[in-house]
Coordinates of C-alpha atoms and ligand atoms in Angstrom, one line a residue:
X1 CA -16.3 -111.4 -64.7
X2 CA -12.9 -113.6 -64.4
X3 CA -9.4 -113.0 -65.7
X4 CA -6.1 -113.8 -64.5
X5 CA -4.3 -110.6 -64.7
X6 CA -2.0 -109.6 -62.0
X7 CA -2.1 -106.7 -60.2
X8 CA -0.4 -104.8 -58.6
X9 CA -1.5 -102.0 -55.8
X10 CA 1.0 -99.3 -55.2
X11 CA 0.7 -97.2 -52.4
X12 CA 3.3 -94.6 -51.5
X13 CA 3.4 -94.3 -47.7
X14 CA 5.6 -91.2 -45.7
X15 CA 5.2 -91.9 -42.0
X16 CA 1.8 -94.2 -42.0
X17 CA 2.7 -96.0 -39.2
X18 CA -0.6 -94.9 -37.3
X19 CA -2.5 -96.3 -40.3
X20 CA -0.3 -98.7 -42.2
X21 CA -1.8 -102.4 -40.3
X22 CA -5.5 -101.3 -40.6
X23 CA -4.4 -100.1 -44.9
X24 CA -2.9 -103.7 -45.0
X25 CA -5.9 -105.8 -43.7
X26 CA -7.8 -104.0 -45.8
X27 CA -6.2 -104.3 -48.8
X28 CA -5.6 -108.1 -48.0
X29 CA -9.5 -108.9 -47.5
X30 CA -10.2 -107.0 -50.7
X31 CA -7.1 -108.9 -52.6
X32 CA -8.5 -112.5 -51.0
X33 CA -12.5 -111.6 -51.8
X34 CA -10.8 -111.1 -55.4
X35 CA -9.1 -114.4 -55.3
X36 CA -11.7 -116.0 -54.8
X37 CA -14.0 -114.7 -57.5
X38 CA -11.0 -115.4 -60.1
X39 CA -10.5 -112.0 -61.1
X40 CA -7.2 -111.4 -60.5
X41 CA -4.1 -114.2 -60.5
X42 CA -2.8 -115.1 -57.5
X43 CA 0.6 -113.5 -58.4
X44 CA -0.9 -110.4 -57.6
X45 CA 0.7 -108.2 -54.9
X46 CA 0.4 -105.0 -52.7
X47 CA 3.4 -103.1 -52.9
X48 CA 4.5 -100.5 -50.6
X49 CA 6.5 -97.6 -50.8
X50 CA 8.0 -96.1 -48.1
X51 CA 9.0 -92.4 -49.2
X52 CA 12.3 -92.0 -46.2
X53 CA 9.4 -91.9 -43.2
X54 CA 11.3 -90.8 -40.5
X55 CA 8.7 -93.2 -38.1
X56 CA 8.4 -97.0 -37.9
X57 CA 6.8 -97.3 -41.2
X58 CA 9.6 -99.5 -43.0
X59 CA 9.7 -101.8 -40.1
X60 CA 6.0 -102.4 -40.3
X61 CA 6.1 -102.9 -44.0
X62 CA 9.1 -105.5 -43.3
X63 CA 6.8 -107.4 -40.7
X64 CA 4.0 -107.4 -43.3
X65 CA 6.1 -108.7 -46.2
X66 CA 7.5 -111.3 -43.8
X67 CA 4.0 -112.3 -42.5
X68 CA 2.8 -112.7 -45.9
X69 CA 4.0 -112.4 -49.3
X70 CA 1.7 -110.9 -51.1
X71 CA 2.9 -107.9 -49.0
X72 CA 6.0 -106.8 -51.2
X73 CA 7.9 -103.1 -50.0
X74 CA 10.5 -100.6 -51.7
X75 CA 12.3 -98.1 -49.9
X76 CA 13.8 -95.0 -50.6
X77 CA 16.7 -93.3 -49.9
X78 CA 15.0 -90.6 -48.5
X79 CA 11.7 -88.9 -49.0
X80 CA 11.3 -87.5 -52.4
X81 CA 7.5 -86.5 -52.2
X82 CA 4.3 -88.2 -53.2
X83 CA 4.6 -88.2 -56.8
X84 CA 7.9 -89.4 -57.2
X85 CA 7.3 -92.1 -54.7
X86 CA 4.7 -92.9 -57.0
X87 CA 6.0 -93.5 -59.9
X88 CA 9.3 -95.3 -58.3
X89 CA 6.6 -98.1 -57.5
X90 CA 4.3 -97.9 -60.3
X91 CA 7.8 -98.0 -62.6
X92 CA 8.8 -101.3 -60.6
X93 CA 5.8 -102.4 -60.9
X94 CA 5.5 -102.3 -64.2
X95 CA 7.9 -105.3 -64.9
X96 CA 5.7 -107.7 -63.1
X97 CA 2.2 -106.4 -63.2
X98 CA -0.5 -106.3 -65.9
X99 CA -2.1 -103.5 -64.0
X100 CA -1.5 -101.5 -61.2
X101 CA -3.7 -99.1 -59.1
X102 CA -2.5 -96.1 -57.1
X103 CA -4.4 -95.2 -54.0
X104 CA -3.3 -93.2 -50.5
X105 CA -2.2 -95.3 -47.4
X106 CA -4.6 -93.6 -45.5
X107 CA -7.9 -95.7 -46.5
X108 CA -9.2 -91.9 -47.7
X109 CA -9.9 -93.4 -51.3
X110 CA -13.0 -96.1 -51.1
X111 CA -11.3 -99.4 -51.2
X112 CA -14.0 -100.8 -52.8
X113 CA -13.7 -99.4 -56.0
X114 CA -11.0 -101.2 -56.6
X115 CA -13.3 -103.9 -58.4
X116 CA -15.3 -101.4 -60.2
X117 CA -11.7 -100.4 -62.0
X118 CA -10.7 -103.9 -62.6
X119 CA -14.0 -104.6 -64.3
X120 CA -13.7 -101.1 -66.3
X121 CA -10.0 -102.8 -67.0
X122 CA -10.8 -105.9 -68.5
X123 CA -13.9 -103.8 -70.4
X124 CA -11.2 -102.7 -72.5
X125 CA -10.0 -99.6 -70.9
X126 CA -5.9 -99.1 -70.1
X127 CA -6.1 -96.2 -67.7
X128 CA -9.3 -96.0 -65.1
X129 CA -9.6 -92.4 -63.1
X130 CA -11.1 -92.5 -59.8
X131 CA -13.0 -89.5 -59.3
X132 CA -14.3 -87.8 -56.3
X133 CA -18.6 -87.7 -56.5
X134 CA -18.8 -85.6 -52.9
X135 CA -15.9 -83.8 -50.6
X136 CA -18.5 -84.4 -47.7
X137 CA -15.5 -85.1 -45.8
X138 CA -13.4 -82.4 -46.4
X139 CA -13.1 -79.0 -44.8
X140 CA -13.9 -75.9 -46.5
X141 CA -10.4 -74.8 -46.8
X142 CA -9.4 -77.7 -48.7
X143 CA -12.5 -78.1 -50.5
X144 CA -11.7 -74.4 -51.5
X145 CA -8.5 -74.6 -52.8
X146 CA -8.8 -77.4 -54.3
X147 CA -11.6 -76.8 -56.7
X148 CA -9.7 -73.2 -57.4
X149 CA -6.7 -75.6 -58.3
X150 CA -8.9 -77.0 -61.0
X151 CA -10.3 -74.1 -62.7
X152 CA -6.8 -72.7 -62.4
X153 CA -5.7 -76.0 -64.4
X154 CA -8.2 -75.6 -66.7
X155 CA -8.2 -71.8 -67.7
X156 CA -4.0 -72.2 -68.4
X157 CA -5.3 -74.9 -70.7
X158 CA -3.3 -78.4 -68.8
X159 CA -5.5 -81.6 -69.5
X160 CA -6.4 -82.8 -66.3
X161 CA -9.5 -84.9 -65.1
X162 CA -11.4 -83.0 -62.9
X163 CA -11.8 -84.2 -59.1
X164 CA -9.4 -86.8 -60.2
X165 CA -6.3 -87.3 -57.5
X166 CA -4.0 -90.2 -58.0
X167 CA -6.6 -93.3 -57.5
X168 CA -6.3 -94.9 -61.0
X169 CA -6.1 -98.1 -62.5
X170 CA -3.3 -98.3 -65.2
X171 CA -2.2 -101.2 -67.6
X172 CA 1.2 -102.1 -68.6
X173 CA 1.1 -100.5 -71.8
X174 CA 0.0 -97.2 -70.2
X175 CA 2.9 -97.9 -67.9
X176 CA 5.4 -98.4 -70.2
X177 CA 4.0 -95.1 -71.6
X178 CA 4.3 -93.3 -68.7
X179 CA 8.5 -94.2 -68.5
X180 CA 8.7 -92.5 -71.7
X181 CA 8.0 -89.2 -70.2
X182 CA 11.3 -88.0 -68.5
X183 CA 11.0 -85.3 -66.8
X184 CA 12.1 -84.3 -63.5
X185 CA 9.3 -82.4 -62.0
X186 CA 6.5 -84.8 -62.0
X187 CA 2.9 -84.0 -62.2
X188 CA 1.3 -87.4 -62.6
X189 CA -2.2 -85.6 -63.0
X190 CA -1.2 -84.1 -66.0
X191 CA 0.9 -86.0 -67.8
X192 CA -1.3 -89.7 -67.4
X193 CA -3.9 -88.1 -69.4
X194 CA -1.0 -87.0 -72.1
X195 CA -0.7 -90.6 -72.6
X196 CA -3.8 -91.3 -74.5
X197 CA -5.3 -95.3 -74.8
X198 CA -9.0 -95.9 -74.2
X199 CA -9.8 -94.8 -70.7
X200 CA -12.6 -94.5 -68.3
X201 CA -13.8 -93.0 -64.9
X202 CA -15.6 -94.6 -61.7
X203 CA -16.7 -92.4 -59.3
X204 CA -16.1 -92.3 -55.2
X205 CA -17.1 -90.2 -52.1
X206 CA -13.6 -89.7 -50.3
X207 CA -13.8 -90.7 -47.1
X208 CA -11.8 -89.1 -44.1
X209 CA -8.6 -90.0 -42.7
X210 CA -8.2 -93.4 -41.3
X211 CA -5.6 -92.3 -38.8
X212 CA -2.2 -89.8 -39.0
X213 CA -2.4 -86.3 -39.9
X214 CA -2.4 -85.3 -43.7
X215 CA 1.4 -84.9 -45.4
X216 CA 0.6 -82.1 -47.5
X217 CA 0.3 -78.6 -45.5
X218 CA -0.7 -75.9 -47.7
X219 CA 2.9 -75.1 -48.3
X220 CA 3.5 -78.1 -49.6
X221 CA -0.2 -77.8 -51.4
X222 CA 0.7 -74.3 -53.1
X223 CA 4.0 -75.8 -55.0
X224 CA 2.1 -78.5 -56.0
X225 CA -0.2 -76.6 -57.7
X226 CA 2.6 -74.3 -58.9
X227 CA 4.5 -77.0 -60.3
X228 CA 1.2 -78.4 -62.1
X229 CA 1.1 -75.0 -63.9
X230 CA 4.6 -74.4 -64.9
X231 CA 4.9 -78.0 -65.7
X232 CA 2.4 -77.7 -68.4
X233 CA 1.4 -74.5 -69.7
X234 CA 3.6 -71.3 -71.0
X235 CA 0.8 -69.6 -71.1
X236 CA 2.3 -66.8 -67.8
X237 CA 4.3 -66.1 -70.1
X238 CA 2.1 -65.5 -73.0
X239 CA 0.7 -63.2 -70.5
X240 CA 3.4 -61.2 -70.0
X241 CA 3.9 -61.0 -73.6
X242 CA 0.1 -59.8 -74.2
X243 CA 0.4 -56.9 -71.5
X244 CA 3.6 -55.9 -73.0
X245 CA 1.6 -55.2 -76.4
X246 CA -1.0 -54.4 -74.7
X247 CA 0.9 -51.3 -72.9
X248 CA 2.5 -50.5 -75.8
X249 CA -0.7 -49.6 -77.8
X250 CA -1.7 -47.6 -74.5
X251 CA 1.3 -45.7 -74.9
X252 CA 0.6 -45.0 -78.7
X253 CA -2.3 -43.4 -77.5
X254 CA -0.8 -41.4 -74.8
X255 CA 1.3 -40.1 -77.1
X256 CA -1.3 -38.7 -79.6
X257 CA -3.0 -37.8 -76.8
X258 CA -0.3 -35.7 -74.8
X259 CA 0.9 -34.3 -78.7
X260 CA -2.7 -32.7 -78.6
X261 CA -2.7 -31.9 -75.2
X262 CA 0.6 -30.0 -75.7
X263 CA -0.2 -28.2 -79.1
X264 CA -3.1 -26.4 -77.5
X265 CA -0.6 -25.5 -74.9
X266 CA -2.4 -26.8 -71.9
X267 CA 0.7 -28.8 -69.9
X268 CA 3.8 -28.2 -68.1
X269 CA 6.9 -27.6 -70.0
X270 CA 8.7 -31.7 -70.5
X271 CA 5.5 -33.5 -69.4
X272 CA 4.4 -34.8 -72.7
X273 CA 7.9 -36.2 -73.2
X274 CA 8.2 -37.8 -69.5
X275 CA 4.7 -39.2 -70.2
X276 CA 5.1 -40.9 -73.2
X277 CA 8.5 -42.0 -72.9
X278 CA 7.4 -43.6 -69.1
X279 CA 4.6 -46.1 -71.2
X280 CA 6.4 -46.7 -74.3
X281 CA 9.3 -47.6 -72.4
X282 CA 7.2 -49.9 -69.8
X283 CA 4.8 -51.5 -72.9
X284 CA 8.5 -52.3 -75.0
X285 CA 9.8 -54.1 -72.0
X286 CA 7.7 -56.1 -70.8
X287 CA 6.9 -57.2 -74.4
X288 CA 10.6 -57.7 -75.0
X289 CA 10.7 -60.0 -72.1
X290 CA 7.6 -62.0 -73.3
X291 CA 9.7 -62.5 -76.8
X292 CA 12.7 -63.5 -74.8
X293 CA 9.9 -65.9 -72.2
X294 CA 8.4 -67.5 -75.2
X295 CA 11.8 -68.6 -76.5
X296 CA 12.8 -70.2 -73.0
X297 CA 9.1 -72.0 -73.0
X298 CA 10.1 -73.2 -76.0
X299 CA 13.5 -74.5 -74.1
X300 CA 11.4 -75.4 -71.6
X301 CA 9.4 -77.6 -73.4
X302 CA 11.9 -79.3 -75.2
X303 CA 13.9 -80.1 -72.4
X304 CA 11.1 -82.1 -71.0
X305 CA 11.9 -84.8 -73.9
X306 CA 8.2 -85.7 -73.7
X307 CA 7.4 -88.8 -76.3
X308 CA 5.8 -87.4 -79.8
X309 CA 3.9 -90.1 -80.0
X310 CA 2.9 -93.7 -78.5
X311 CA 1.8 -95.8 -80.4
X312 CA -1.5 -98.3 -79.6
X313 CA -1.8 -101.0 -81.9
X314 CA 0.2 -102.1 -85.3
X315 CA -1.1 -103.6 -88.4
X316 CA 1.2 -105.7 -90.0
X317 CA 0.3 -108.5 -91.6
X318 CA 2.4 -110.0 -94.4
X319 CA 0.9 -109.7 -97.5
X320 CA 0.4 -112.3 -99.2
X321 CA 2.8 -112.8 -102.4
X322 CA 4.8 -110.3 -101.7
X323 CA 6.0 -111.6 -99.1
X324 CA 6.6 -107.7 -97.8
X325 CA 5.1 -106.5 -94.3
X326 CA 3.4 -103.1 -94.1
Ligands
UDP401 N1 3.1 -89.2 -49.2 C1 4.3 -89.6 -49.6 N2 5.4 -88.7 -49.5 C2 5.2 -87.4 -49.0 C3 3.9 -87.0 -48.7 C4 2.8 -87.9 -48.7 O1 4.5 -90.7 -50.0 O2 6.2 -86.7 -49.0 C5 1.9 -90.2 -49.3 C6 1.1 -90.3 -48.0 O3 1.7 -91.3 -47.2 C7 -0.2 -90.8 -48.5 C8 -0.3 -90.0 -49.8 O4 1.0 -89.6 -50.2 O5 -0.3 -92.2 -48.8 C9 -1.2 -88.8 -49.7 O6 -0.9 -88.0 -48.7 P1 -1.9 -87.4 -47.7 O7 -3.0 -88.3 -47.4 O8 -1.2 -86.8 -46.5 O9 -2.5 -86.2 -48.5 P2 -4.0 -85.6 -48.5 O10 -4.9 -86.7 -48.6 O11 -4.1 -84.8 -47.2 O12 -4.0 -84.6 -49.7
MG402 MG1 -4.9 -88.3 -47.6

């Protein structure tokens, strides 16, 4: 396999210093070995992005970039989160590369996939997944929550590849398709697979944590996974709006039911009344507040300004004679 592509690796870093010089020799050997073999051209770059770290993390990216220039940096103004440090590098990025792949700073995805993606690339595919084979590594906490995150996914119907974090080859295209998707809270999970192209997986054991502690506590965990849900699916609120009815028919019953209870004049004086008025009320409101929900998800979702459509590939060859394109 040979091509002269450039890539780029972006790699979102939030105070890495305890495993930032190890992540860049690493990344460098692999870069060089692929050099070598004429895979990738040599314009090719690893780009870091330093989300505000509050540590020494800038600095070392500075010495890096100044020891070598394939080492390239962006900083932001302050932290902003994983995802959104993301995307500010795969967005720059974009401009220069012909692909780009997204892994950790912590040397926790197998750097060694790398190839298998760029081969999987120039096989035709714009957007690679790395996907976890084994969590060997991880505890049973994480391991845990993280497969309940999926099925969670899955049942509120959001597309997501499953065991698949943010390792992934994309092209340009796929880029460019990405920056068509504007909205503010990013779930890069959900939304690559929104952007359709020819696509493929490779598969990886996770390794453990070169060095540093992990960025994302469980509170930080829980509004991820909140923020997956609500970014993709109404379907809470269809739920609310499916109890409501559901109530309500309960509280049809209750009524013939307490109507017969009191005609053979077994109840307290007002009970029927209290009893029927308590469910009917409930079942109307809650439906009337899934009728009111469904119009804000459909606010909601058009807020979002997603694309319609993105196109692949065009057709458009003059005919002949006429002189007319398609
Ligand atoms: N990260 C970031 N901003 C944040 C939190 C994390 O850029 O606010 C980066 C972090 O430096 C790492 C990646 O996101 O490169 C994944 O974070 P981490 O390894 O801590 O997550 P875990 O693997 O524990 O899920
Ligand atoms: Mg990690």
């Amino acid at each position: 396999m040979t091509g002269n592509d450039i890539l780029y690796l972006v790699i979102p870093c939030y105070n890495e210093e305890a495993v930032l010089p190890e992540t860049a020799k690493q990344l460098l050997a692999k870069m060089n070995s692929m050099f070598e073999r004429n895979i990738i051209s040599p314009e090719s770059k690893i780009l870091f992005v330093n989300d505000g770290s509050k540590d020494r993390t800038w600095e070392l990216i500075e010495e890096l970039h100044k020891s070598n220039p394939i080492y390239s940096g962006i900083k932001l103004s302050r932290n902003k989160g994983h995802q959104n440090a993301l995307l500010a590098g795969l967005m720059i990025a974009k401009e220069r590369a012909d692909m780009t792949i997204s892994l950790d700073a912590d040397l926790q995805d197998d750097v060694d996939v790398i190839d298998r993606m760029v081969e999987r690339y120039y096989a035709g595919n714009d957007i690679v997944y790395g996907v976890r084979s084994a969590r060997k590594t991880d505890t049973f906490f994480k391991k845990f929550t993280a497969q309940g995150f999926y099925k969670i996914m899955q049942a509120m119907g959001v597309d997501i590849v499953y065991n698949h974090a943010d390792y992934r080859l994309m092209s340009k295209r796929a880029l460019e398709g990405l920056a068509e998707f504007k909205e503010v809270n990013l779930f890069l999970r959900g939304i690559v697979p929104l952007i359709g192209f020819s696509s493929d997986t490779v598969s990886y054991e996770r390794h453990e944590r070169f060095a540093g502690e992990s960025k994302y506590p469980l509170k930080k965990m829980l509004s991820f996974a909140t923020d997956g849900i609500t970014s993709f699916s109404i379907k809470p609120i269809r739920l609310i709006t499916a109890c409501g009815f559901l109530i309500f028919l309960v509280s049809i019953a209750m009524l013939i039911y307490s109507l017969v209870v009191h005609f053979t004049g077994n109840t307290v004086h007002g009970w029927t009344s209290m009893i029927v008025s308590i469910w009917a009320i409930g079942g109307l409101q809650l439906l009337a507040i899934g009728i009111v929900g469904e119009y804000i998800g459909k606010i909601y979702l058009e807020t979002k300004e997603r694309p319609k459509y993105i196109i692949e590939k065009i057709l458009d060859k003059k005919e002949e004679g006429t002189g007319r394109a398609l």
